[in-house]
Tab-separated table of C-alpha atoms in Angstrom:
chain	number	residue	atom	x	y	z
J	2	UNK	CA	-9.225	-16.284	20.017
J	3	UNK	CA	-8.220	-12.759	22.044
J	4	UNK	CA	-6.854	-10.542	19.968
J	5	UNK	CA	-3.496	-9.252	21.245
J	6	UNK	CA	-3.233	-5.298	21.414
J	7	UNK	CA	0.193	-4.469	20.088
J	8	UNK	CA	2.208	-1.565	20.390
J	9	UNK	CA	3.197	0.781	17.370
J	10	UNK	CA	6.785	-0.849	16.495
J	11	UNK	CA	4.602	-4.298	16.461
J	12	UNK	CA	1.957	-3.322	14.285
J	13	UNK	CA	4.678	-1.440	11.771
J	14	UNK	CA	6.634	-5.091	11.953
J	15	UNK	CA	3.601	-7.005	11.086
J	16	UNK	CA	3.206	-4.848	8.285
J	17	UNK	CA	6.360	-5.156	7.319
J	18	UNK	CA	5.828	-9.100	6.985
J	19	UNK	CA	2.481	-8.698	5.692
J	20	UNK	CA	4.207	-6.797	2.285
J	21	UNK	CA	6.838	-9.001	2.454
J	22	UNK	CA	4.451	-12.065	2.143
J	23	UNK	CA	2.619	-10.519	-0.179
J	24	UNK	CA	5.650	-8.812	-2.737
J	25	UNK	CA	7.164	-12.384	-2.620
J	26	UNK	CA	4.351	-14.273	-3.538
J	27	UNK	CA	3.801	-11.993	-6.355
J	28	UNK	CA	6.861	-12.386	-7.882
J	29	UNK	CA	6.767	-16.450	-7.413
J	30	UNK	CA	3.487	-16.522	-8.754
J	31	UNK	CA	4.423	-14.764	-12.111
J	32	UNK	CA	1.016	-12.103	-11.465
J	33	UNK	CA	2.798	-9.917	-13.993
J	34	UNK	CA	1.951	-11.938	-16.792
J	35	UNK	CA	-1.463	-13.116	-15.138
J	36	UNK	CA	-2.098	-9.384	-15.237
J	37	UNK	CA	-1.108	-9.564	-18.729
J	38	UNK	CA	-3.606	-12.369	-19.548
J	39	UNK	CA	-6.258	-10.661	-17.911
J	40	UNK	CA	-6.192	-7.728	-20.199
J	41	UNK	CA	-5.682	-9.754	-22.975
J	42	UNK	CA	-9.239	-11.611	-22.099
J	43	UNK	CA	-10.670	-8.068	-21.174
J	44	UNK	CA	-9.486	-7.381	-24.820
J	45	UNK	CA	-11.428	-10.306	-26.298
J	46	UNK	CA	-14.394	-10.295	-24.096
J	47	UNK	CA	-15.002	-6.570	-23.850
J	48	UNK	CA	-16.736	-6.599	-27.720
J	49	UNK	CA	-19.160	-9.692	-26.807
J	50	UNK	CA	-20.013	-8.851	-23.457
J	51	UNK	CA	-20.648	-5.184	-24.436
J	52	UNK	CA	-23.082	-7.017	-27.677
J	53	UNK	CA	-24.487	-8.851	-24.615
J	54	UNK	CA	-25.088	-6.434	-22.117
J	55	UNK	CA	-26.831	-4.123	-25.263
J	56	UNK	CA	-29.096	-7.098	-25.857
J	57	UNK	CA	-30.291	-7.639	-22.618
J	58	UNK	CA	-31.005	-3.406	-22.586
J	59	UNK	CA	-32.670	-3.562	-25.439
J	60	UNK	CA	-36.270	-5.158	-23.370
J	61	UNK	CA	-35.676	-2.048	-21.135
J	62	UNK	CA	-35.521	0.407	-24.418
J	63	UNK	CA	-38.395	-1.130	-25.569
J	64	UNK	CA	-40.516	0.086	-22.289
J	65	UNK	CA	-38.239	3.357	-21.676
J	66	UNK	CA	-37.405	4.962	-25.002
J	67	UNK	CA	-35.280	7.334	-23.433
J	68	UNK	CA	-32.882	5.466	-21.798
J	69	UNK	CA	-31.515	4.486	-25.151
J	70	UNK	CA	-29.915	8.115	-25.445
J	71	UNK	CA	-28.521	8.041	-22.013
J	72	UNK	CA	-26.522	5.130	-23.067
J	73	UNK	CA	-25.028	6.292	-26.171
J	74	UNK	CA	-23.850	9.655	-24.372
J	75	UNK	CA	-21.725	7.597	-21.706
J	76	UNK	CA	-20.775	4.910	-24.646
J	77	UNK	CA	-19.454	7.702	-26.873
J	78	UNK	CA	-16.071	7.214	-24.982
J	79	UNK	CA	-15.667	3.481	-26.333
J	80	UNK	CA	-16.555	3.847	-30.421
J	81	UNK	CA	-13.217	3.243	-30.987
J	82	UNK	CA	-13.799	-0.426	-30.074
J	83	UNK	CA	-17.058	-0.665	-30.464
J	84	UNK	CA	-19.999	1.444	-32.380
J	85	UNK	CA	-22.625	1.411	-29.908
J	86	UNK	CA	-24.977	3.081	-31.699
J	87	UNK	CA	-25.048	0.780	-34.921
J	88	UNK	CA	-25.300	-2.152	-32.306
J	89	UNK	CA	-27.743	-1.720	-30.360
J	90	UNK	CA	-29.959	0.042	-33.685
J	91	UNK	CA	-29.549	-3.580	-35.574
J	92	UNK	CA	-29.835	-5.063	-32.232
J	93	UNK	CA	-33.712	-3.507	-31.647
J	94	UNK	CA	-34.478	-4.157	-35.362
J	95	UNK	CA	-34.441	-7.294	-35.043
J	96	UNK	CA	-37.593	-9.155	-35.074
J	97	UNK	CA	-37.370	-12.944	-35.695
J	98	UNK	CA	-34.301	-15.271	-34.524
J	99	UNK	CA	-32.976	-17.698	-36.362
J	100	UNK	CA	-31.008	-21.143	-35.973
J	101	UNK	CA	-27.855	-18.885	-36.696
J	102	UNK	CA	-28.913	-15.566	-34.479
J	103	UNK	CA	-28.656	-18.922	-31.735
J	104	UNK	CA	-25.560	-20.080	-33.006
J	105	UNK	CA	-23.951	-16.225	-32.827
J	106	UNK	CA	-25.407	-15.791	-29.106
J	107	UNK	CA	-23.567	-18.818	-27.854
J	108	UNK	CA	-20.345	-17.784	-29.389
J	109	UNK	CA	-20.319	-14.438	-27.987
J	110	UNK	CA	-20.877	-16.030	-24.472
J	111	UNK	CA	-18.407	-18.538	-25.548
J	112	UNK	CA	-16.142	-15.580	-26.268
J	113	UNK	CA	-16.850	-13.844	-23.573
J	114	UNK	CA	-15.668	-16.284	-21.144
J	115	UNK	CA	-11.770	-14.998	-21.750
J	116	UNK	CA	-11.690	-12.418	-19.537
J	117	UNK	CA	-13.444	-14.689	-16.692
J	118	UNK	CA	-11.462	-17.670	-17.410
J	119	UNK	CA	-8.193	-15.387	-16.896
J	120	UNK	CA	-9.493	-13.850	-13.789
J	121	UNK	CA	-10.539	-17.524	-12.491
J	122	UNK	CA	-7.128	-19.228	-13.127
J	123	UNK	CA	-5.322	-16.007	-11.935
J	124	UNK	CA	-6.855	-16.639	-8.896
J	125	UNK	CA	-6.401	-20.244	-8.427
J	126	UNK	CA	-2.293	-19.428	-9.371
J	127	UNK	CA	-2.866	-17.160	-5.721
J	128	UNK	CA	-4.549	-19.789	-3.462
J	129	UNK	CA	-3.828	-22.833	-5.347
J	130	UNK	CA	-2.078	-24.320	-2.483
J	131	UNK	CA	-5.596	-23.987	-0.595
J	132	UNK	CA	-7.928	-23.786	-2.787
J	133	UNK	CA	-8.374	-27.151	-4.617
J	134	UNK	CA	-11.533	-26.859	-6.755
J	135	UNK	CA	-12.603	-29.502	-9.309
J	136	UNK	CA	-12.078	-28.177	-13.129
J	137	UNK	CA	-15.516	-28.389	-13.247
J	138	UNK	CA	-16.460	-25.999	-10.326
J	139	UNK	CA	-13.752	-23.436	-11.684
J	140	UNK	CA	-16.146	-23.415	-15.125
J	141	UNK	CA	-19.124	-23.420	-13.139
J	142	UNK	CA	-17.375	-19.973	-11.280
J	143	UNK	CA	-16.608	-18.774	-14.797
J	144	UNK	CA	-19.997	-19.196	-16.036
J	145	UNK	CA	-21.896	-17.623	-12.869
J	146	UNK	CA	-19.001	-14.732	-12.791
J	147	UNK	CA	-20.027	-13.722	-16.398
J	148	UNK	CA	-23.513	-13.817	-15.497
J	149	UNK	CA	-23.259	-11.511	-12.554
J	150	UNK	CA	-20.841	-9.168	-13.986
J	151	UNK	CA	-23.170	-8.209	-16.733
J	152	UNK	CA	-26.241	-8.326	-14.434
J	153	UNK	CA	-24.491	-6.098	-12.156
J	154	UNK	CA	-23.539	-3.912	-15.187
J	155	UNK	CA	-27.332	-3.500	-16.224
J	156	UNK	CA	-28.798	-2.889	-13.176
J	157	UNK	CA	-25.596	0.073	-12.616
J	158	UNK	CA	-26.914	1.506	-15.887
J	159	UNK	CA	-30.683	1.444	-15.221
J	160	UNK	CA	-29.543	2.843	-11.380
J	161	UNK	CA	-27.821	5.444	-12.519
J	162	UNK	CA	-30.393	6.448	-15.520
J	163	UNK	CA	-32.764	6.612	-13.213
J	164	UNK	CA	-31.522	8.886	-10.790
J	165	UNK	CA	-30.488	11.407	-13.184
J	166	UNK	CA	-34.402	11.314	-13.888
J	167	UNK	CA	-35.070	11.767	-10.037
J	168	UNK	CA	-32.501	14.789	-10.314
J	169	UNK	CA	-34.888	16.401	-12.918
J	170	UNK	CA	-38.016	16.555	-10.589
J	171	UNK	CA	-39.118	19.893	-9.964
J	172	UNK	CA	-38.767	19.604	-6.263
J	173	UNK	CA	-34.598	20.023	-7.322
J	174	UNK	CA	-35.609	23.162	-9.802
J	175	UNK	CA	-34.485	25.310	-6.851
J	176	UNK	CA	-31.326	24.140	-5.894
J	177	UNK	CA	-30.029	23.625	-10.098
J	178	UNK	CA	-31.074	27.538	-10.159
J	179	UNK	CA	-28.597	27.924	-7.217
J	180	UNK	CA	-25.874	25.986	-8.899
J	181	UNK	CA	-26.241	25.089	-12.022
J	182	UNK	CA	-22.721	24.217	-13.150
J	183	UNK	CA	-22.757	21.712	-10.263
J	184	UNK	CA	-25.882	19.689	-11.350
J	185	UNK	CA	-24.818	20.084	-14.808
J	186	UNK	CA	-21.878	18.092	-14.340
J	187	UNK	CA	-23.699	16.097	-11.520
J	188	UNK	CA	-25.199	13.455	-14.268
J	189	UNK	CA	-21.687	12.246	-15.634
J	190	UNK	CA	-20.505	12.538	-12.007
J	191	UNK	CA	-23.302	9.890	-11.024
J	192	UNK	CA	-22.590	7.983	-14.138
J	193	UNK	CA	-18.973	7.680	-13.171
J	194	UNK	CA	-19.881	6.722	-9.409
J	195	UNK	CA	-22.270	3.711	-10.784
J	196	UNK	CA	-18.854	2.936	-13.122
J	197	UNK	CA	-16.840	2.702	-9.933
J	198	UNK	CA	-18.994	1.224	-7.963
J	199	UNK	CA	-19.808	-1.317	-10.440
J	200	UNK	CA	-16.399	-1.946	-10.189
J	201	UNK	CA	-16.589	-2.365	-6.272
J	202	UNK	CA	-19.144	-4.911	-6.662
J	203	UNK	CA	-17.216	-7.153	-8.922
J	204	UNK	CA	-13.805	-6.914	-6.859
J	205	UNK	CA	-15.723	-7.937	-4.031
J	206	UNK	CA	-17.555	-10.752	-5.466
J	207	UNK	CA	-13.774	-12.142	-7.030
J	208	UNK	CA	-12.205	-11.467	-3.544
J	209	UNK	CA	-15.032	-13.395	-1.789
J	210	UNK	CA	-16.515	-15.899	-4.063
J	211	UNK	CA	-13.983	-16.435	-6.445
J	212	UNK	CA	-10.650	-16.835	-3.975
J	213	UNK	CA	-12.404	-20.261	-2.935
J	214	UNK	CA	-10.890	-19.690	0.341
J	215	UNK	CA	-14.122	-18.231	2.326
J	216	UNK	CA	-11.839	-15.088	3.599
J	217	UNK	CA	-13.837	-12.502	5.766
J	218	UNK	CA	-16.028	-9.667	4.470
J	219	UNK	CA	-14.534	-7.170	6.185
J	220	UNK	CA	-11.123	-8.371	4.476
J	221	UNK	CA	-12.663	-8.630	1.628
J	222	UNK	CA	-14.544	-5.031	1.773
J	223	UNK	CA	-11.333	-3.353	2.810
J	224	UNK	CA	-9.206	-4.482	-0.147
J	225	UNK	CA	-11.599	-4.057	-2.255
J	226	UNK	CA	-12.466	-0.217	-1.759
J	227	UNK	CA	-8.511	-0.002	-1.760
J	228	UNK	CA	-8.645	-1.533	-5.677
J	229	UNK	CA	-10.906	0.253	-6.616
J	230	UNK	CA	-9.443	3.731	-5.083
J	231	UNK	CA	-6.508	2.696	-6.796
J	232	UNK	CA	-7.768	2.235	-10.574
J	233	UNK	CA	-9.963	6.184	-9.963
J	234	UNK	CA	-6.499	7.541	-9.189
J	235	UNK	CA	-4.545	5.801	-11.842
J	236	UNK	CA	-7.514	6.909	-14.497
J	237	UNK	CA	-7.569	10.302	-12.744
J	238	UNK	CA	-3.813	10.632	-13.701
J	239	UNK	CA	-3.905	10.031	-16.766
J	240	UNK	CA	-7.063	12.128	-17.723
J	241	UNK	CA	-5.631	14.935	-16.458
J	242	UNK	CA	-1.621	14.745	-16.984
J	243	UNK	CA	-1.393	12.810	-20.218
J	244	UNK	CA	-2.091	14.710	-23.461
J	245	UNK	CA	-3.843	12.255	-25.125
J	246	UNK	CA	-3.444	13.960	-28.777
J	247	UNK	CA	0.167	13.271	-29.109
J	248	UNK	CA	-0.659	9.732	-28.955
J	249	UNK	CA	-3.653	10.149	-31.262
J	250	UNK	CA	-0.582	11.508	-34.064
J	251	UNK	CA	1.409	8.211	-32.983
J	252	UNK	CA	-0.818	5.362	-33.388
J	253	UNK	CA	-3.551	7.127	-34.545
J	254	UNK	CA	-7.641	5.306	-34.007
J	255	UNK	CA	-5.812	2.793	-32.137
J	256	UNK	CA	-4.204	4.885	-29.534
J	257	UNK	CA	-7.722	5.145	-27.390
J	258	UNK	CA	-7.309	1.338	-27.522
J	259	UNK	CA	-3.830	1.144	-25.854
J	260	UNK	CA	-4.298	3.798	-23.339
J	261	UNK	CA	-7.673	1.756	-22.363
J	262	UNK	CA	-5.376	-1.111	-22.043
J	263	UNK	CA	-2.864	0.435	-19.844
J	264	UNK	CA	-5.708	1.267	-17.735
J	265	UNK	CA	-6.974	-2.124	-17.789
J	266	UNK	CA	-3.504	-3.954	-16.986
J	267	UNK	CA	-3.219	-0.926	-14.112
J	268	UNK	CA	-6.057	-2.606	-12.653
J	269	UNK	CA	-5.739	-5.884	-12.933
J	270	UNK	CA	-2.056	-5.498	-11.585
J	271	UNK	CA	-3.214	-3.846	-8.509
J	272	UNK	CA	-6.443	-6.560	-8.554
J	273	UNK	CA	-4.105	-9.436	-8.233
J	274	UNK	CA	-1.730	-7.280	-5.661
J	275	UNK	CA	-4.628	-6.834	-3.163
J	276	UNK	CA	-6.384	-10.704	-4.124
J	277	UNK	CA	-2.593	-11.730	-2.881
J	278	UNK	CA	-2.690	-9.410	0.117
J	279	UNK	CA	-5.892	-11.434	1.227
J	280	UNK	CA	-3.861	-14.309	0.808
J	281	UNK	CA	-1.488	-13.360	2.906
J	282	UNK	CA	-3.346	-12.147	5.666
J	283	UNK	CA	-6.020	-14.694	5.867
J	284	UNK	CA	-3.285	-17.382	5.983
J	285	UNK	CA	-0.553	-14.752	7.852
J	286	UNK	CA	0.911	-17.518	10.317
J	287	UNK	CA	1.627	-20.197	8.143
J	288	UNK	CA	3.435	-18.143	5.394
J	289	UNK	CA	5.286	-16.672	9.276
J	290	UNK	CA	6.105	-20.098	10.642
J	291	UNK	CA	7.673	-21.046	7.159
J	292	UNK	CA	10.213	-18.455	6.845
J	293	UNK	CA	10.895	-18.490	10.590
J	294	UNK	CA	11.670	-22.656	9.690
J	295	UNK	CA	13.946	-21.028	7.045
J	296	UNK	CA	15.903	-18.500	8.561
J	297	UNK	CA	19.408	-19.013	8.655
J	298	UNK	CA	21.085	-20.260	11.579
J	299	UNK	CA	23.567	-17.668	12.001
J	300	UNK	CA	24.571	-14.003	10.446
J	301	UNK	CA	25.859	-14.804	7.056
J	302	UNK	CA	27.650	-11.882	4.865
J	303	UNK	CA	24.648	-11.583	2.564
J	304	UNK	CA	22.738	-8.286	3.032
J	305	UNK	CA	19.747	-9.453	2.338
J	306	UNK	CA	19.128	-12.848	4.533
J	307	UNK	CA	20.236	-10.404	6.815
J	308	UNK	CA	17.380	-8.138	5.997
J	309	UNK	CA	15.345	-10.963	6.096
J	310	UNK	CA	16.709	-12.399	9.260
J	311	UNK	CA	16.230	-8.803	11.066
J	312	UNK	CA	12.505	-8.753	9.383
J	313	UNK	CA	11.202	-11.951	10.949
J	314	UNK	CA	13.425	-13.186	13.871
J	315	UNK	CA	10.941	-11.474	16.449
J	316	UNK	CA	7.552	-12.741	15.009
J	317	UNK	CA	4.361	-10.374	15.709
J	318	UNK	CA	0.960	-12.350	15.297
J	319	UNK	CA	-1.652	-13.189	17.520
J	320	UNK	CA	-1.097	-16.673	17.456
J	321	UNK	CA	2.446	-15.749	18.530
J	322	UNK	CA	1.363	-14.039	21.346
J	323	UNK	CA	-1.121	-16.462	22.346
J	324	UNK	CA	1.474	-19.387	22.349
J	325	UNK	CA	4.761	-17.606	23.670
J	326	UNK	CA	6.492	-19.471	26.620
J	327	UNK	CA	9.187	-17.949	28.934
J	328	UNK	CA	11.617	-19.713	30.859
J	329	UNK	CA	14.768	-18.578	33.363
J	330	UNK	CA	17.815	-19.752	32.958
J	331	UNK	CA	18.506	-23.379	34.206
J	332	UNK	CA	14.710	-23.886	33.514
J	333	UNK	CA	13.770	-27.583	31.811
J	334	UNK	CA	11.782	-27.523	28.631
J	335	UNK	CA	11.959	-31.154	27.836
J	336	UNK	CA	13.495	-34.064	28.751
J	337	UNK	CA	14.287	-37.038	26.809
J	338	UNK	CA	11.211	-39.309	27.852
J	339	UNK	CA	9.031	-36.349	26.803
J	340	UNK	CA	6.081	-37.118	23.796
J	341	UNK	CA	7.359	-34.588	21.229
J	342	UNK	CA	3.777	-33.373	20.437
J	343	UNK	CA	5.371	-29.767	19.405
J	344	UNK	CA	8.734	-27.618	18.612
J	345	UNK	CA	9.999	-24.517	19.769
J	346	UNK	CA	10.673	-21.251	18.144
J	347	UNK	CA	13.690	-19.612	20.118
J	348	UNK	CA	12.484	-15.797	20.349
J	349	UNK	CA	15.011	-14.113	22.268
J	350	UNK	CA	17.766	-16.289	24.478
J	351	UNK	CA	19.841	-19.120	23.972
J	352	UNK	CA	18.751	-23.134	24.611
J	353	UNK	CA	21.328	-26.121	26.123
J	354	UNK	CA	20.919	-29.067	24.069
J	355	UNK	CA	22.116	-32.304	25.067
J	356	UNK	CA	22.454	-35.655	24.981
J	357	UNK	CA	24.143	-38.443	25.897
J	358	UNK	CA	27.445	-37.648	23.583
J	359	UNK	CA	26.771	-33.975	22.587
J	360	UNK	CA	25.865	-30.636	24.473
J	361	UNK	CA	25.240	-27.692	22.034
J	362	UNK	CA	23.851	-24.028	22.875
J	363	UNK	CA	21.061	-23.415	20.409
J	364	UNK	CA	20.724	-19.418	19.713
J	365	UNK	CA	17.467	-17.544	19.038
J	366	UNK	CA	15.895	-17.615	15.507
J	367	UNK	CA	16.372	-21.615	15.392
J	368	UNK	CA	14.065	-24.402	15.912
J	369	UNK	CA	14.354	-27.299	18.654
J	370	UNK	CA	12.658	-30.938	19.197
J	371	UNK	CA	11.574	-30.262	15.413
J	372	UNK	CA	13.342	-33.764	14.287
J	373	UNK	CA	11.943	-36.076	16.707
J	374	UNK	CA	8.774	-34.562	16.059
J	375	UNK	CA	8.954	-35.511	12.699
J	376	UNK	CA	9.609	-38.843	13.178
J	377	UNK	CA	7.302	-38.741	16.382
J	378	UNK	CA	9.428	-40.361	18.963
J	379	UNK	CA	10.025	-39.261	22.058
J	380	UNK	CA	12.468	-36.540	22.111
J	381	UNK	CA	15.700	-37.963	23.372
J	382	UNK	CA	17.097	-34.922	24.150
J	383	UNK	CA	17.498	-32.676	27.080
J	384	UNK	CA	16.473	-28.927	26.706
J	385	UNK	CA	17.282	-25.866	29.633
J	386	UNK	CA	17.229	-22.771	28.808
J	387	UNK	CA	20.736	-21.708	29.373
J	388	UNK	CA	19.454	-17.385	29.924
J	389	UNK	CA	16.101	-15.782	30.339
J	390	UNK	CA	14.354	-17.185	27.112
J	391	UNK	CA	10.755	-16.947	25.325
J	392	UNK	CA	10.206	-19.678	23.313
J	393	UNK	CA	7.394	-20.214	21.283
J	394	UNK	CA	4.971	-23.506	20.898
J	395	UNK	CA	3.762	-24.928	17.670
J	396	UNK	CA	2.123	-27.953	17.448
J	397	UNK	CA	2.652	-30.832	15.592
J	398	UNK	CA	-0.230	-30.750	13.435
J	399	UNK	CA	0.804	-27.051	12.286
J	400	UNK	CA	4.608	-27.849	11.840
J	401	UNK	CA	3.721	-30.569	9.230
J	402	UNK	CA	1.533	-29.007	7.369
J	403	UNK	CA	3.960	-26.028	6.638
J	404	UNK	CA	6.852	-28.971	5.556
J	405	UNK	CA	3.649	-30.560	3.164
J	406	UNK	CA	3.080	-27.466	1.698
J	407	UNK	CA	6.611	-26.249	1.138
J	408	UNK	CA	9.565	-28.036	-0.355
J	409	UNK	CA	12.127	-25.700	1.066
J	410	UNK	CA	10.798	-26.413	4.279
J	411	UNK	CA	10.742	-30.630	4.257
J	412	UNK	CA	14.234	-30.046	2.110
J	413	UNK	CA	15.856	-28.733	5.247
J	414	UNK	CA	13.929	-30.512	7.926
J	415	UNK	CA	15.451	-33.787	5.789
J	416	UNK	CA	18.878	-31.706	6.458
J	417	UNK	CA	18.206	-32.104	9.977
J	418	UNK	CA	16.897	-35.433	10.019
């Protein structure tokens, strides 16, 4: 496919749609409370995947004593859920494992599947109408996303540890003498970059992997940087403009707990915005042929099919561009012995109908030759453009799949019918 260069007002259109698509489908597909479910499962998981992670860290204590301290500084931040330190001290001591110690591993990775089970059928709720995986492949996605999460998590630790050692050489001595303030708050500065990034990773992997759909990398890339940009700003906020000790007087121990979960349903808010923003670009000109099926015939006094009607009666998509027909007036677009492999779009102009009792000027933003398509007959009908028109050709094979995948759609084609 050649992609069609458009012009400024084109592009700001097509964004226009693209939020459109993507603000409607969040508010059909409830993401509010999948957001809500998601912290909730971050809130359950967060103990036994943290118990996890700490396990698997402990072989790497073992051989490098000191990264044990490096992890406690940066954990300090989360002893209101979890002590850390007492963890991962029993965690080392312990020597043999019993039937039970088995037992209590497989619940915490039992446990831990929450968050990744809420992410999982968040994201199936998004491309459900595309994505049909077997129950058991969304488990299997569950099970590998927990994995990789927590490998990635590791490896961002050990990363990070180990360039703050690399920072320490005495081939930097120099340059800390030169600025010392600056490599003094370089470590947490590193350790907050490998936090982000971390975060990156994972985004991607859901946007790629776990969307089912096979969207592109670039896509995929793009939205996630954008999520992740998103959650440093929204932290960044309140770290800086929220005085955190008022709160502390509130709620008291538990108020580091709720301001980590407004952070946490921040994100997954703005997770589930951009996963539905994939959505709608990567499937862009079927949501766009739908609501051009469902436009209203004419100007009704309701402001906002109005809005609507102003916002998508002159389509912008490559597709579009690539199947737009123009005809002068008087100009035949079908006659009645004609196979009615397609239908027409009216895109600017007006359309004679007839046959042999009726005549009746179609104007733009309505279909034509949509019912015998349907019903695949020929299309008994005479078309001429009755003024300069561009039309716009979609085939058969696309027009019923947006009526099978949309009830408002084969509600009013039955209308017609």
């Amino acid at each position: 496919m050649i992609k069609t260069k458009f012009n400024f007002s084109e592009k700001l259109l097509h964004f226009s749609q693209l939020m459109y698509f993507t603000f409607s489908n969040f508010v059909s597909n409830n993401l509010w409370e999948s957001a809500s479910s998601c912290s909730f499962g971050f809130v359950f998981s967060f103990v036994p995947v943290s118990l996890i992670i700490l396990t698997l860290l402990t072989t790497i204590i073992r051989i490098v004593p000191e990264i044990e301290t490096y992890i406690l500084n940066y954990a300090a931040q989360f002893y209101s859920v979890i002590d850390v330190e007492f963890a991962l001290s029993n965690i080392t001591k312990l020597q043999t494992i019993h039937l039970f110690d088995i037992f209590l591993g497989l619940w915490l990775i039992w446990m831990a599947r929450k968050l990744f089970s809420s992410i999982v059928s968040a994201l199936n709720r998004i491309f459900r109408s595309i994505s049909k995986r077997k129950t058991t492949i969304n488990q299997l996605v569950t099970f590998f996303s927990e994995f990789f999460l927590i490998i990635v998590i590791v490896l961002v630790i050990i990363a990070s540890f180990t360039m703050n050692k690399i920072l320490k050489f005495p081939i930097f001595e120099p340059f800390i003498e030169i600025s010392p303030l600056f490599f003094n708050k370089l470590s947490s500065l590193l350790f907050s970059f490998a936090l982000y990034l971390m975060l990156f990773i994972v985004t991607l992997y859901y946007y790629k992997i776990g969307s089912g759909t096979k969207p592109k990398w670039r896509i995929c890339i793009f939205y996630s940087f954008l999520n992740t940009l998103s959650a440093f700003i929204f932290s960044f906020f309140l770290n800086h403009f929220i005085t955190f000790a008022n709160y502390n007087v509130i709620y008291g121990t538990i108020s580091a707990v709720i301001i980590m979960m407004l952070k946490v349903y921040f994100f997954f808010v703005i997770f589930l915005f951009f996963a539905q923003m994939i959505y709608a670009s990567q499937f862009f000109d079927t949501l766009l042929l739908k609501e051009l099926y469902l436009l209203p015939d004419f100007y009704e006094n309701k402001f906002f099919k109005n809005l609507k009607r102003i916002l998508f009666i002159n389509p912008v998509s490559n597709e579009i561009s690539e199947n737009s027909l123009y005809y002068n007036g008087g100009d035949i677009i079908f006659t009645p012995e004609d196979e009615s492999d397609c239908v027409y779009y009216i895109c600017q102009g007006f359309v004679k109908l007839s046959d042999e009792n009726t005549t009746r000027l179609i104007n733009l933003g309505s279909f034509i030759g949509d019912s015998s398509c349907i019903l695949g007959k020929e299309r008994g009908q005479t078309a001429i453009a009755f003024t300069q028109c561009k039309l716009i050709k979609i085939s058969r094979k696309d027009f019923m799949s947006v009526l099978h995948e949309n009830s408002q759609a084969a509600a009013k084609a039955m209308e017609k019918l």
